[in-house]
Tab-separated table of N, CA and C in Angstrom:
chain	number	residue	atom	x	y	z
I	1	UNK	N	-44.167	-243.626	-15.198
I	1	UNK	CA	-42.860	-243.229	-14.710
I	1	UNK	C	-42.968	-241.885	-13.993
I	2	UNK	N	-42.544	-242.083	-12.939
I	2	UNK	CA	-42.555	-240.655	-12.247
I	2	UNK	C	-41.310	-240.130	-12.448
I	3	UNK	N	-41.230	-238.665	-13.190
I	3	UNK	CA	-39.736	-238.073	-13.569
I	3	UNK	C	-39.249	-237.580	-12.177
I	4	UNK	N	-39.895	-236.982	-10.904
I	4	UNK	CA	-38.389	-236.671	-10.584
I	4	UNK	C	-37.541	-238.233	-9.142
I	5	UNK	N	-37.985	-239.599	-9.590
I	5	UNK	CA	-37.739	-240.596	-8.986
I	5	UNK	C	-36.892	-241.753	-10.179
I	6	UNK	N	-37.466	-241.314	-11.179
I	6	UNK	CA	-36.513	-242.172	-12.523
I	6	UNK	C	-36.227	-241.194	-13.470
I	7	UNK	N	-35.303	-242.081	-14.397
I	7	UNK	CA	-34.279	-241.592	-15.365
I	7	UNK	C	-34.149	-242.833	-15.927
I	8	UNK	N	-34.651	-242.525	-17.329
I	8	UNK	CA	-34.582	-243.306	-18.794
I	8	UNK	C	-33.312	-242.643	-19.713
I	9	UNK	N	-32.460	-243.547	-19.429
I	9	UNK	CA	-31.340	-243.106	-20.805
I	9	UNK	C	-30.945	-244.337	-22.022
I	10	UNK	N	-31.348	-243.521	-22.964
I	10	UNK	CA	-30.974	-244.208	-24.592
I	10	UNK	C	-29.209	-244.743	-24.762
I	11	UNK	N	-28.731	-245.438	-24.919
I	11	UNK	CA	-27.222	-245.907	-25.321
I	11	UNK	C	-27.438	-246.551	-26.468
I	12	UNK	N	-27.444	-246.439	-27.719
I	12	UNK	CA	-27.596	-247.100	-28.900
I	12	UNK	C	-29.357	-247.649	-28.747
I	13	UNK	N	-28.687	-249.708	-28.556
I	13	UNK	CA	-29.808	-250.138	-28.919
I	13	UNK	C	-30.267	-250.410	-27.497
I	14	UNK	N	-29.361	-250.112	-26.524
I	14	UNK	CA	-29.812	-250.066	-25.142
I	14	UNK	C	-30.831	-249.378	-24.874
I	15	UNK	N	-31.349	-249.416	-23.620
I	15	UNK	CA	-32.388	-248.643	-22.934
I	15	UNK	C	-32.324	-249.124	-21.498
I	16	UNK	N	-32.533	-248.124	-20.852
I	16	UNK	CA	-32.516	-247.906	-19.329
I	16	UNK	C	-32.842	-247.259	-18.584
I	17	UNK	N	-33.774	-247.710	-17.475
I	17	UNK	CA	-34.341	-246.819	-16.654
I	17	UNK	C	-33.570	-246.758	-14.572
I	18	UNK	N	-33.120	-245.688	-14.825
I	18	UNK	CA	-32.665	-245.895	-13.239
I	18	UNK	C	-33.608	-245.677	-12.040
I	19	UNK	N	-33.146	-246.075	-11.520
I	19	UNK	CA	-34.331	-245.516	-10.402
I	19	UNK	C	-33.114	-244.575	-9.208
I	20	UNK	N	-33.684	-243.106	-9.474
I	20	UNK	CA	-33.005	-242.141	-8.617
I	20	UNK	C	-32.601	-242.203	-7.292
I	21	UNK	N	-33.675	-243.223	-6.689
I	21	UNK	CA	-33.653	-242.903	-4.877
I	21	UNK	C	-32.558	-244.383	-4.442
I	22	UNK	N	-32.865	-245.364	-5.256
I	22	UNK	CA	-31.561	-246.370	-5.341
I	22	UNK	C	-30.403	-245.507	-5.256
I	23	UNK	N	-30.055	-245.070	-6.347
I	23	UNK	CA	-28.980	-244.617	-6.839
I	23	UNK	C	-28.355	-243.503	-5.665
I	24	UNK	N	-28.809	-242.983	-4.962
I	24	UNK	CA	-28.692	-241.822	-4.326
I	24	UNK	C	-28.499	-242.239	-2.887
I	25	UNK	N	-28.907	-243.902	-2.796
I	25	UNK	CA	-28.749	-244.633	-1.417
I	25	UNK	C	-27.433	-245.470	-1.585
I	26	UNK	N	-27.278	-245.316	-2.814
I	26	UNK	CA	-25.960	-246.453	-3.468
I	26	UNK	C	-24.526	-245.511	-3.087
I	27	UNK	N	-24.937	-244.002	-3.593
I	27	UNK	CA	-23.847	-243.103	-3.403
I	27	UNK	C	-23.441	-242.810	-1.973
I	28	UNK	N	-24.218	-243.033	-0.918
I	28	UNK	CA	-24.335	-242.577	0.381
I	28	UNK	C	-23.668	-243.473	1.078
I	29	UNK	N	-24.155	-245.088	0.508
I	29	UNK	CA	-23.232	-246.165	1.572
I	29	UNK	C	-21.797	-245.646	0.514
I	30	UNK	N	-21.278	-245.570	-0.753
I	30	UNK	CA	-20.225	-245.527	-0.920
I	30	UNK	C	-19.366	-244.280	-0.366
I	31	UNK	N	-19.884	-243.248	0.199
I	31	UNK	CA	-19.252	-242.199	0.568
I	31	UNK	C	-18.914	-242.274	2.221
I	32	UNK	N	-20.203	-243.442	2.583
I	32	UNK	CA	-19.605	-244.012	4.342
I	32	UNK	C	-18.297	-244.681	4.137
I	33	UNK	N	-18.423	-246.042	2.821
I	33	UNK	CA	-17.274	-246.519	2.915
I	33	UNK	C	-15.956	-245.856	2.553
I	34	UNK	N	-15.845	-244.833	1.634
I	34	UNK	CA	-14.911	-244.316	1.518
I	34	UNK	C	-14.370	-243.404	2.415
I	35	UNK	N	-15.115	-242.717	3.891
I	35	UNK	CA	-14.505	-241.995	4.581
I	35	UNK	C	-14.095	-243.242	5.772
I	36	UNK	N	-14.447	-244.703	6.093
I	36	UNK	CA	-13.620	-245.362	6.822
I	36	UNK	C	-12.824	-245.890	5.986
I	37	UNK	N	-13.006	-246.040	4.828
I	37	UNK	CA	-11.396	-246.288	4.341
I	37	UNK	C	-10.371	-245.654	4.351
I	38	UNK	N	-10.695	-244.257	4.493
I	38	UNK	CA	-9.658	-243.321	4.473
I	38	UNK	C	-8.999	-243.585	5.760
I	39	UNK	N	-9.929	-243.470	7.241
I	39	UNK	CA	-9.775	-243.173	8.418
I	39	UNK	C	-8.701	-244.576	8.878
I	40	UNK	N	-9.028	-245.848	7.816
I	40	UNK	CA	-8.509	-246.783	8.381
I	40	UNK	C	-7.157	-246.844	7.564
I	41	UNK	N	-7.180	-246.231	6.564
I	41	UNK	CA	-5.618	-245.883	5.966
I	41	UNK	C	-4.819	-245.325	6.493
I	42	UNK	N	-5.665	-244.279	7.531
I	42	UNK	CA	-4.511	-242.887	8.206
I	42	UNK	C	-4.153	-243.786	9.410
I	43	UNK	N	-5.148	-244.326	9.904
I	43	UNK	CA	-4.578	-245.105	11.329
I	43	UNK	C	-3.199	-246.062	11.055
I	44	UNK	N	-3.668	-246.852	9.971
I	44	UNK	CA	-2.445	-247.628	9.880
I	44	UNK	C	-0.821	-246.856	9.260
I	45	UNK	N	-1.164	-246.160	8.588
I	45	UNK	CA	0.257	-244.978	8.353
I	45	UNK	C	1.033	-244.706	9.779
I	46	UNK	N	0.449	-244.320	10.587
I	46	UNK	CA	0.748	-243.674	11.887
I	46	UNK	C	0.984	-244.949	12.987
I	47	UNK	N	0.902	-245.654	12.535
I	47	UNK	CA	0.840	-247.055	13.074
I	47	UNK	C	2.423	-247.785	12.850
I	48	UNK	N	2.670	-247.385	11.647
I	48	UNK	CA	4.192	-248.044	11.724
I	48	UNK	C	5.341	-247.183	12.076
């Protein structure tokens, strides 16, 4: 396991390993989609 690319976290009897650079590509498309969602919210406000 390379620590600074994963992250192992304990939850009870769980176990889990993330993988950082996923996760960090996961946050990036959600922060594209959330600024055209915004952009496409404001258009339509101004729209009616």
């Amino acid at each position: 396991m390379e620590s600074e690319r994963e992250k192992l976290i304990l939850d009870g009897n769980a176990f889990y390993e993330i993988d950082l650079d996923c996760q960090k590509e996961k946050e990036q498309k959600r922060q594209k989609r959330s600024v055209y969602d915004n952009r496409k919210n404001r258009e339509q406000k101004y729209q009616k």
